[in-house]
PDB file of C-alpha atoms in Angstrom:
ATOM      1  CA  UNK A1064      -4.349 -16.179  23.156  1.00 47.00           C
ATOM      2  CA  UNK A1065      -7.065 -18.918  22.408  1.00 53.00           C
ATOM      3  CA  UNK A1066      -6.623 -20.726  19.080  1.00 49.00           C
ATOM      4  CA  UNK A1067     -10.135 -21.149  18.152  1.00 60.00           C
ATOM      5  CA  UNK A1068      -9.248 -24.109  15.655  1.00 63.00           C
ATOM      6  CA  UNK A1069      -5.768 -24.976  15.035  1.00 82.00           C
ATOM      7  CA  UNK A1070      -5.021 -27.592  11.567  1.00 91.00           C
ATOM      8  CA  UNK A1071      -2.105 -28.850  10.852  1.00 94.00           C
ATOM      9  CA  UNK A1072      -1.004 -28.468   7.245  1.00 96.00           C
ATOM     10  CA  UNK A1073       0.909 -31.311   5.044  1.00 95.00           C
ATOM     11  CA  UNK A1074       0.419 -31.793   1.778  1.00 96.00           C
ATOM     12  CA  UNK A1075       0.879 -28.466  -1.093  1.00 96.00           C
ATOM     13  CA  UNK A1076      -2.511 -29.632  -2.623  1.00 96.00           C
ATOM     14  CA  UNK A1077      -4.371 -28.841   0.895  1.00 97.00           C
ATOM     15  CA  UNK A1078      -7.162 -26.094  -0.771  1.00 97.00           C
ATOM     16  CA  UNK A1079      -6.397 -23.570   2.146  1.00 97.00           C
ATOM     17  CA  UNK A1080      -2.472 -23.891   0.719  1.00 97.00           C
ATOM     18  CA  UNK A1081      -3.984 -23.265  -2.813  1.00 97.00           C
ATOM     19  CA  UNK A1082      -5.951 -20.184  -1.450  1.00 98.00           C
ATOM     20  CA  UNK A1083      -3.420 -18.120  -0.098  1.00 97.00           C
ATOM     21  CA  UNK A1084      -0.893 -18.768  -2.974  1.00 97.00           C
ATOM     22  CA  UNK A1085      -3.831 -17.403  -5.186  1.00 97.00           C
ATOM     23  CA  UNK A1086      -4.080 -14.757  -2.890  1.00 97.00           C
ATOM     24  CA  UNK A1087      -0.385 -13.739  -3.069  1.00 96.00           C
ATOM     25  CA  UNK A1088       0.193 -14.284  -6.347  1.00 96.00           C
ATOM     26  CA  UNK A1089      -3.637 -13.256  -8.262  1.00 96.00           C
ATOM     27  CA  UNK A1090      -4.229  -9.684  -8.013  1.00 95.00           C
ATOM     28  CA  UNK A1091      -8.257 -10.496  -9.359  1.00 96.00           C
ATOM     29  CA  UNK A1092      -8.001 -13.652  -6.878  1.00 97.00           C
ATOM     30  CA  UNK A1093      -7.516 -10.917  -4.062  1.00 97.00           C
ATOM     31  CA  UNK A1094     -10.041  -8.684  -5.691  1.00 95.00           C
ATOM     32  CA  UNK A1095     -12.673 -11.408  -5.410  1.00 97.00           C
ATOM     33  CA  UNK A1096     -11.997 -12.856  -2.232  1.00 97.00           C
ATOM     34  CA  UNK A1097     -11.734  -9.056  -0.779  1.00 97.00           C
ATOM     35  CA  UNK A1098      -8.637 -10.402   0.796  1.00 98.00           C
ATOM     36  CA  UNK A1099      -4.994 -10.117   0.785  1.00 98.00           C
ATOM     37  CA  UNK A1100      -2.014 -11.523   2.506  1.00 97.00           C
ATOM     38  CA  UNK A1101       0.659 -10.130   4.974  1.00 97.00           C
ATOM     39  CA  UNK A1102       4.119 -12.290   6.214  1.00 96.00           C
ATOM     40  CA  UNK A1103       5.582 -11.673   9.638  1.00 94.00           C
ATOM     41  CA  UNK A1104       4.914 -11.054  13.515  1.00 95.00           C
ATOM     42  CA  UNK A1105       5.377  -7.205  12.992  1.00 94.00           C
ATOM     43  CA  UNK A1106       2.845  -7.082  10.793  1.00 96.00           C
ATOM     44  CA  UNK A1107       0.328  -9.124  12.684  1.00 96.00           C
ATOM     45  CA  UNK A1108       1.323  -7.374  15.474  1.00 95.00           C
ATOM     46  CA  UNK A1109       0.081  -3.885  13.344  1.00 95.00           C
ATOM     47  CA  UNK A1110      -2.706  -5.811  12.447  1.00 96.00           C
ATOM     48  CA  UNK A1111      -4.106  -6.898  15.574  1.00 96.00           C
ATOM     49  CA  UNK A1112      -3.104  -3.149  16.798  1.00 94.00           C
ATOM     50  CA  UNK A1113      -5.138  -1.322  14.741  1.00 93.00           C
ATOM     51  CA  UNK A1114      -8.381  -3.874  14.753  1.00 93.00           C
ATOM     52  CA  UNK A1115      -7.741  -4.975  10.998  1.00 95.00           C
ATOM     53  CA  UNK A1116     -10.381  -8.203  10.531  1.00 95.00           C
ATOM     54  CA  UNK A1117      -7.797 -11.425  10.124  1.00 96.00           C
ATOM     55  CA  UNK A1118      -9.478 -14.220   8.031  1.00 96.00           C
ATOM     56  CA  UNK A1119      -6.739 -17.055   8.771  1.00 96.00           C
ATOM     57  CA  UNK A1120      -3.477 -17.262   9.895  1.00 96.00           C
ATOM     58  CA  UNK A1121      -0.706 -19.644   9.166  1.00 97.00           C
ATOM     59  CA  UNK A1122       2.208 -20.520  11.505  1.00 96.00           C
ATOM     60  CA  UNK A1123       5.577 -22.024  10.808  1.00 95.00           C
ATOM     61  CA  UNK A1124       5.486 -25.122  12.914  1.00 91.00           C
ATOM     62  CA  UNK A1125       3.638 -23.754  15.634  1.00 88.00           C
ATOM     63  CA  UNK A1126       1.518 -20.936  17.034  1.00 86.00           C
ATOM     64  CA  UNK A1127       2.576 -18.059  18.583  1.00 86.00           C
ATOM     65  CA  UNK A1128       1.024 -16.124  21.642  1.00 85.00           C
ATOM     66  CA  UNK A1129       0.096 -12.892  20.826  1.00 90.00           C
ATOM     67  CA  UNK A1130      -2.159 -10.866  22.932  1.00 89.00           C
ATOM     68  CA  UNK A1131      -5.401  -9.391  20.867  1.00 90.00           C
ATOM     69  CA  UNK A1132      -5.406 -12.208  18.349  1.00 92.00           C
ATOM     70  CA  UNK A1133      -8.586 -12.906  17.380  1.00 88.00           C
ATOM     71  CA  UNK A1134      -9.237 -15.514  14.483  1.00 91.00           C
ATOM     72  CA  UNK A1135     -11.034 -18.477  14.524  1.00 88.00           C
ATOM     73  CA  UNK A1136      -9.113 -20.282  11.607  1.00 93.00           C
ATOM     74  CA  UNK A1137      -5.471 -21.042  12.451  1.00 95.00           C
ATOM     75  CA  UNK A1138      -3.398 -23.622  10.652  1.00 96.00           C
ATOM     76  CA  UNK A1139       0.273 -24.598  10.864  1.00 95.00           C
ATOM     77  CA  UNK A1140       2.909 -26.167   8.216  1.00 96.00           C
ATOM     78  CA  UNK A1141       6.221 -28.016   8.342  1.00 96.00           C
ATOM     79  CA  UNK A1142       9.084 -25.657   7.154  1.00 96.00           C
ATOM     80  CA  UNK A1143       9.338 -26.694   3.733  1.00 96.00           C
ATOM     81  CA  UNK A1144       5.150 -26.298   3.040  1.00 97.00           C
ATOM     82  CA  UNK A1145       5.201 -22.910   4.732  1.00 97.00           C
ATOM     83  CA  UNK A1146       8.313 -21.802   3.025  1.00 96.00           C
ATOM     84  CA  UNK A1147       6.859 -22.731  -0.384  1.00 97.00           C
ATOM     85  CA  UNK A1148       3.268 -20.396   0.655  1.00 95.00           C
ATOM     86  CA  UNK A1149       4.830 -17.813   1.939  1.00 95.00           C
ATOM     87  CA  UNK A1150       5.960 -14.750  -0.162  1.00 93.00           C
ATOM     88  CA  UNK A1151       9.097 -14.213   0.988  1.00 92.00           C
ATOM     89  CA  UNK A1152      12.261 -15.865   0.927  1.00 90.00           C
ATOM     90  CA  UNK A1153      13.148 -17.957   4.563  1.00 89.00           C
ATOM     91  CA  UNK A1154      10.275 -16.171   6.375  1.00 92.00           C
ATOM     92  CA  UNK A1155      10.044 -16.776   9.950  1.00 93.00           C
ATOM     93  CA  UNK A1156       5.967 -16.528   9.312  1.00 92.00           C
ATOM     94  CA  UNK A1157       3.496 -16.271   9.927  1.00 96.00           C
ATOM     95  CA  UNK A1158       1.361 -15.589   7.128  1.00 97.00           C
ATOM     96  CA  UNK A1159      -2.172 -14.470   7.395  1.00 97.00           C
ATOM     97  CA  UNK A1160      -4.775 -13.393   5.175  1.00 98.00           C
ATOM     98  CA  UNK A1161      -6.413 -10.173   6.194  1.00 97.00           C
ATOM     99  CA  UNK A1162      -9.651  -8.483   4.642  1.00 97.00           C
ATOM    100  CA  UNK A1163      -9.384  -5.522   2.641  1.00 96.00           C
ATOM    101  CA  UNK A1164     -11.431  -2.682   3.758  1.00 90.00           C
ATOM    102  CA  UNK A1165     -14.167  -0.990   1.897  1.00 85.00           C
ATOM    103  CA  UNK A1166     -13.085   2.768   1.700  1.00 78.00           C
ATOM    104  CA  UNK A1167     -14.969   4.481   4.404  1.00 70.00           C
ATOM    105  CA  UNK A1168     -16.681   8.179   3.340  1.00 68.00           C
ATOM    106  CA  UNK A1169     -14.884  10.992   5.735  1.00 70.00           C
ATOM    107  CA  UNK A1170     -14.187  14.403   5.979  1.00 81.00           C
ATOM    108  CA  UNK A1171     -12.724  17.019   3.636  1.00 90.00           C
ATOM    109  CA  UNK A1172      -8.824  15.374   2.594  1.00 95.00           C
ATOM    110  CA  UNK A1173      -6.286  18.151   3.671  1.00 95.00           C
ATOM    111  CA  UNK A1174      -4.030  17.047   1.092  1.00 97.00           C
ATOM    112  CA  UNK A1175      -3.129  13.680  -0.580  1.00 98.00           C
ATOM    113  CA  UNK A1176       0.012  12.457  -2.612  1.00 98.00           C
ATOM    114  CA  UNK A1177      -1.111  11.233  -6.235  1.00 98.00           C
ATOM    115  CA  UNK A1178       0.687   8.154  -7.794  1.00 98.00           C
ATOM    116  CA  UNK A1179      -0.093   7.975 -11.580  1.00 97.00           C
ATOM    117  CA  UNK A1180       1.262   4.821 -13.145  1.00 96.00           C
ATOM    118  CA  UNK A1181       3.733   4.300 -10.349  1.00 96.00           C
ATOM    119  CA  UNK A1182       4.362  -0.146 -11.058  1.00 95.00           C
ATOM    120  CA  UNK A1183       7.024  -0.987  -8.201  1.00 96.00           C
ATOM    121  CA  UNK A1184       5.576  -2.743  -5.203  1.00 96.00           C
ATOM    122  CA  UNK A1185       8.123  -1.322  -3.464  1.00 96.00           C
ATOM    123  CA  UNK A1186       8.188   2.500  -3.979  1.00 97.00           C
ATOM    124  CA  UNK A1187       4.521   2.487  -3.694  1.00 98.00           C
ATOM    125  CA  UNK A1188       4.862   0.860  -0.505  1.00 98.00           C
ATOM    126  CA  UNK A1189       6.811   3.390   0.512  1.00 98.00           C
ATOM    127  CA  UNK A1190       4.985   6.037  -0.680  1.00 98.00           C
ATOM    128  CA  UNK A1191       2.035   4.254   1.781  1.00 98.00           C
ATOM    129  CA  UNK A1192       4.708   4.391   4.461  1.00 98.00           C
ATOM    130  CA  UNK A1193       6.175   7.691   4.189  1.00 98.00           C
ATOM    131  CA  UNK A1194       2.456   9.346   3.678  1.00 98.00           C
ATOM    132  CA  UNK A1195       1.406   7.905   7.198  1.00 97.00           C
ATOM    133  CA  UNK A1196       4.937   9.152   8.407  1.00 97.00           C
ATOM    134  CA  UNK A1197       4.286  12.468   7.191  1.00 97.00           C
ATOM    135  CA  UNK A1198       0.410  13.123   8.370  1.00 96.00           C
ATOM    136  CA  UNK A1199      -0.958  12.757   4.517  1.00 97.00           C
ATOM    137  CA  UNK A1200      -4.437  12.271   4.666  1.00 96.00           C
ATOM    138  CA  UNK A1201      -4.826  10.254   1.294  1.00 97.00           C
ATOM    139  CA  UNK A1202      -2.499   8.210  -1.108  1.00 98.00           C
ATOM    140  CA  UNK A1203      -4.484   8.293  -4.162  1.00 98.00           C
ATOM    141  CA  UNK A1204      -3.598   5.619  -7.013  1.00 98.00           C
ATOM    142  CA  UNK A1205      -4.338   6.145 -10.911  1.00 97.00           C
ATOM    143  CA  UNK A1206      -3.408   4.544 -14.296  1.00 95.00           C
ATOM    144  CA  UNK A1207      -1.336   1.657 -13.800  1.00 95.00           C
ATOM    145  CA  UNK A1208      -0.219   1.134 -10.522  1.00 96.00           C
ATOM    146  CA  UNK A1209       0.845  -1.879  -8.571  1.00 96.00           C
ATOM    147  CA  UNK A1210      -1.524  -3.448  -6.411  1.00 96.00           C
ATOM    148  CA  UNK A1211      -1.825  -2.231  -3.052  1.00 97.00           C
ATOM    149  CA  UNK A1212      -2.050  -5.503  -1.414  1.00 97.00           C
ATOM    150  CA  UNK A1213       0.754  -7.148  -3.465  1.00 97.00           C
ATOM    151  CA  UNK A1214       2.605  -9.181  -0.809  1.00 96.00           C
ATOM    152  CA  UNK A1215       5.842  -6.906  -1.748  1.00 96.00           C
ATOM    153  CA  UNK A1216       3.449  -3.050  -1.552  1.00 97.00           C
ATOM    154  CA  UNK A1217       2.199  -4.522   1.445  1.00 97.00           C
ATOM    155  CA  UNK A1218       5.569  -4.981   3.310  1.00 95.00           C
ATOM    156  CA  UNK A1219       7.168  -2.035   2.380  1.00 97.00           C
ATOM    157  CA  UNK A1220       4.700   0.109   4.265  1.00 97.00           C
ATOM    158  CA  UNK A1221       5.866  -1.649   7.082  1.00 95.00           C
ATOM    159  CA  UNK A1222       1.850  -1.371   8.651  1.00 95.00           C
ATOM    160  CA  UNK A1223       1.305   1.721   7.512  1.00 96.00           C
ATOM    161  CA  UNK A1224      -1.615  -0.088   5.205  1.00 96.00           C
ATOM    162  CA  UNK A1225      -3.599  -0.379   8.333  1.00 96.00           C
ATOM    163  CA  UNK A1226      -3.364   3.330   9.027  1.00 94.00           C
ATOM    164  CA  UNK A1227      -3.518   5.145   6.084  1.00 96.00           C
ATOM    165  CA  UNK A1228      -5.838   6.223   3.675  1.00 95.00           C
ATOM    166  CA  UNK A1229      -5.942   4.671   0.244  1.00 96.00           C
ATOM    167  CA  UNK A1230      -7.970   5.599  -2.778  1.00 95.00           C
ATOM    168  CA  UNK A1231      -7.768   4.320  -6.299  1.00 95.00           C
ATOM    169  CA  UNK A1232      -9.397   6.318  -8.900  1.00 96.00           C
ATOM    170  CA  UNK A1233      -9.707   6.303 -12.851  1.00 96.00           C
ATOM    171  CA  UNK A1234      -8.098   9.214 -14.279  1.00 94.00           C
ATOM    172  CA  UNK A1235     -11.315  10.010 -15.808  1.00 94.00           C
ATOM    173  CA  UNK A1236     -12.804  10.443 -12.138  1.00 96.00           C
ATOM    174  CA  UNK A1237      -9.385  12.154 -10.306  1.00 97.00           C
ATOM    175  CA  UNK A1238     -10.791  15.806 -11.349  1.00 95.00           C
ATOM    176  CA  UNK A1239     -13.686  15.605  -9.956  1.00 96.00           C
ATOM    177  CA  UNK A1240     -13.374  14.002  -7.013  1.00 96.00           C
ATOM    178  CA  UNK A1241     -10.253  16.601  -5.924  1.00 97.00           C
ATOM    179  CA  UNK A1242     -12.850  19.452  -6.546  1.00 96.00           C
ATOM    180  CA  UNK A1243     -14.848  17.932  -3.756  1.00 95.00           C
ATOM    181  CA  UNK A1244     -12.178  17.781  -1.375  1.00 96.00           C
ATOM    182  CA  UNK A1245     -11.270  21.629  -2.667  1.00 95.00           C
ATOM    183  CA  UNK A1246      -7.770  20.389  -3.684  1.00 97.00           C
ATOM    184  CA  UNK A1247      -5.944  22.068  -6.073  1.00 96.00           C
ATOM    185  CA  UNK A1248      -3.599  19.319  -7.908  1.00 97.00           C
ATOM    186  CA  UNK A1249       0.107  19.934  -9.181  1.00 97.00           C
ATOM    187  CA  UNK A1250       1.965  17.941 -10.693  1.00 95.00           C
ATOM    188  CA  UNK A1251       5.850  17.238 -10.565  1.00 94.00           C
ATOM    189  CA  UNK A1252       7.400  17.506 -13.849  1.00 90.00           C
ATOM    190  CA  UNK A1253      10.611  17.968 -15.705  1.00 82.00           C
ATOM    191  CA  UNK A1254       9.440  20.958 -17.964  1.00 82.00           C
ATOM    192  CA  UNK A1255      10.328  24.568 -18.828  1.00 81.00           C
ATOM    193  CA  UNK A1256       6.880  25.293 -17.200  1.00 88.00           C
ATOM    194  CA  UNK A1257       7.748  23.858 -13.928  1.00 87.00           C
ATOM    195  CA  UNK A1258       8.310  26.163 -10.775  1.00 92.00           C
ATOM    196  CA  UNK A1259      10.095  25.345  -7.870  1.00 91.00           C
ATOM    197  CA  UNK A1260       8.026  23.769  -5.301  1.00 92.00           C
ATOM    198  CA  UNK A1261       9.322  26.032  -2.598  1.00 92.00           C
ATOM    199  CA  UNK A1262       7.113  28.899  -4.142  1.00 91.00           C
ATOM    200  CA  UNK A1263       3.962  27.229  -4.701  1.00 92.00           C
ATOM    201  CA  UNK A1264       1.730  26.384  -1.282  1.00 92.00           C
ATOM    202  CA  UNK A1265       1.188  22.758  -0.814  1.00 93.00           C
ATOM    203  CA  UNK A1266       0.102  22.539   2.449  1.00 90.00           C
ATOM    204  CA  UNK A1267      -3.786  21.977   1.448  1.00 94.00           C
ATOM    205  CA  UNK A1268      -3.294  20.557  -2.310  1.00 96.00           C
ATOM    206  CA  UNK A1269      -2.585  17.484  -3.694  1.00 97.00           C
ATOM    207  CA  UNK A1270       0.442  16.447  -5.811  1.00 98.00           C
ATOM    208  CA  UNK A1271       0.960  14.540  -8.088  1.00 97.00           C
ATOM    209  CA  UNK A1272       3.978  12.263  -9.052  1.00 97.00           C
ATOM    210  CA  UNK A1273       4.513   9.786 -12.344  1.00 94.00           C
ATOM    211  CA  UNK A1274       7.200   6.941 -13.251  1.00 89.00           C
ATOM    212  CA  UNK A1275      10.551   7.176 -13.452  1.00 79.00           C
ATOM    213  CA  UNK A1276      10.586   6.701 -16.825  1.00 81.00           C
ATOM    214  CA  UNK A1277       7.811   8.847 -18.112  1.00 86.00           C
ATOM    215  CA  UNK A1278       6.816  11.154 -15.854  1.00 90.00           C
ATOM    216  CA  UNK A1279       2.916  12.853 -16.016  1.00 94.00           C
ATOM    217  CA  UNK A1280       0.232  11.777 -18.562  1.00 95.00           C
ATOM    218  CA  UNK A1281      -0.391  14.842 -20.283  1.00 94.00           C
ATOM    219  CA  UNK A1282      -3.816  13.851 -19.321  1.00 95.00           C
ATOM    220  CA  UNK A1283      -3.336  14.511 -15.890  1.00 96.00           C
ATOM    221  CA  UNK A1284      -0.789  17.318 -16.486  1.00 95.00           C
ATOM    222  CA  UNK A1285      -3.983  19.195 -18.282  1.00 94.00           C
ATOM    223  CA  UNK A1286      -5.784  18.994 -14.916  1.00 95.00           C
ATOM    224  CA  UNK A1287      -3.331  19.982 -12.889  1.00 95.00           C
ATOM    225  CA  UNK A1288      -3.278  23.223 -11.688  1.00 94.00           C
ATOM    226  CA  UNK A1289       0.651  23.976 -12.237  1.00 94.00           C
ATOM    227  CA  UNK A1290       3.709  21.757 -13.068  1.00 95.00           C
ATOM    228  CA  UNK A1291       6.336  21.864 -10.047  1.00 95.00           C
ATOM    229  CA  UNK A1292       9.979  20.670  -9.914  1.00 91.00           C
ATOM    230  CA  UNK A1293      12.089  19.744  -7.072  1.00 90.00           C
ATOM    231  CA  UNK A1294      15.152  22.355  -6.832  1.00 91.00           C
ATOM    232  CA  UNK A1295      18.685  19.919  -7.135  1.00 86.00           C
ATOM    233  CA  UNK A1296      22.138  19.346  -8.595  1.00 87.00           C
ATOM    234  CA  UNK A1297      21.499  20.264 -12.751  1.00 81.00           C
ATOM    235  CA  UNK A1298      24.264  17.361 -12.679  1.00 79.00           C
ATOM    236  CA  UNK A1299      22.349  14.783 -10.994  1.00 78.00           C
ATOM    237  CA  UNK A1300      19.405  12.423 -12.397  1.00 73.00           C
ATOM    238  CA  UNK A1301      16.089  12.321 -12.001  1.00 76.00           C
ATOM    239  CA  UNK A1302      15.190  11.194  -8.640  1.00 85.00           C
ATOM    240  CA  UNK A1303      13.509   7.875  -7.451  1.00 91.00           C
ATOM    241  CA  UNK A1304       9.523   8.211  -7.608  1.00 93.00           C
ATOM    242  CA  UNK A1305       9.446   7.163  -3.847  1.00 95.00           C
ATOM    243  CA  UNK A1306      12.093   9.487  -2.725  1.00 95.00           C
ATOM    244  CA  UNK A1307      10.708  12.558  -5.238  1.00 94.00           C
ATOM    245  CA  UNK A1308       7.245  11.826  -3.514  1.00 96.00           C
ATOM    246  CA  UNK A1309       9.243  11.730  -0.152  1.00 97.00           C
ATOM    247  CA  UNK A1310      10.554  15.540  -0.647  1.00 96.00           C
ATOM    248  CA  UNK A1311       7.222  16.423  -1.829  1.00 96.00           C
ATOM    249  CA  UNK A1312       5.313  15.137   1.255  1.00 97.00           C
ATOM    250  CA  UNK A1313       7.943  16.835   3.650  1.00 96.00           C
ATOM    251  CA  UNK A1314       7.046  20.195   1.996  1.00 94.00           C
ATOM    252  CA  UNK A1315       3.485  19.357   2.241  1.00 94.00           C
ATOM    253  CA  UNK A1316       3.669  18.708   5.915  1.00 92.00           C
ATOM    254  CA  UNK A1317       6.094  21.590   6.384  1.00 84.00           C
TER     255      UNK A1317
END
């Protein structure tokens, strides 16, 4: 690996220091920059894999090789600088800023998952992760959502941000742009009008999954084309968004 430049980091008032906390802390920082930032070798190694453009990278002490690696700015910090930087607790590192990519026009989507309003880093990271698992072609964010390149989203697809295919649409614009892709949308719901999902095909549709705590606008319940429930235990609770999305994508792919 050739470290095209290689700085070595001191003082928490450094700009490049400043830059990446915006970035992991600044959702509009990350928005403007068109950047965002991962933590670890397994994720640079996914990185590097699948040819995802690295702006910077900072190491914990020193530089690692890593075959593929190409960025011209590479920095390194003391333990205590990098630990303060980095978004997770006692990370090993690196850290590295990576650009986000412009969504690319394709074919037809087969099917996609919809997340309306789903605000846990992690279960929308999963989501991301279990989507790529599962041969979804889209993940497709509305309402209020977390970020997709929050430090915490991002690690919980363990790389599957590199891979998969990630759309964020108003609500306003969800309708029409599943007509295009000839996707009929249901939505998972607790209601009297809800069928099981076992009789309804879902191989080439989307579906669509809320909060925990609310469920489905009604807004996007009125543009869906029928309400479907997971079949479980009447004793049991509601399940996780992640792992309700989870059982949904399995009967997708099924």
């Amino acid at each position: 690996m050739k470290i095209y430049t290689m700085e070595k980091i001191t003082s928490r008032k450094n700009e490049y220091i400043r830059h990446i906390r915006l970035l992991c802390s600044d959702t509009q920082y990350r928005r403007e920059k068109g950047l965002f930032v991962c933590d670890g070798m397994k994720l640079l190694r996914e990185a590097v894999s699948f040819g995802a453009e690295i702006s910077s990278v900072l190491w914990k002490e020193q530089a690692e090789e890593l075959e593929g690696l190409k960025c011209e700015k590479q920095y390194s910090a003391p333990t205590e600088l990098f630990d303060y930087v980095s978004p997770m607790k006692n990370s090993p590192g690196p850290v590295f800023a990576v650009k986000i990519p412009a969504e690319k026009s394709s074919q037809k989507l087969r099917n996609a998952i919809v997340l309306e309003n789903l605000q846990d880093p992690g279960n929308v990271g999963t989501v991301i992760r279990t989507a790529n698992a599962f041969n979804i072609d889209a993940v497709i964010l509305t309402g209020n959502c977390a970020d997709i390149y929050n430090p915490k989203t991002v690690r919980a697809t363990m790389g599957a941000v590199f891979r998969q295919k990630l759309v964020v649409k108003e609500l306003n614009e969800l309708g029409d742009y599943l007509k295009e892709n000839e996707l009929p949308l249901y939505g998972a719901a607790l209601s009297e009008r809800a069928v099981d999902m076992r009789s309804v095909e879902l191989k080439n549709a989307a579906v669509a999954v809320g909060s925990e705590g609310r469920g489905l606008s009604r807004e996007i319940l009125d543009i869906c084309q029928r309400e479907i429930i997971i079949p479980m235990n009447p004793d049991s609770e509601s399940l996780n968004a992640a792992v309700a999305a989870s059982v949904l994508m399995w009967e997708m792919s099924r």
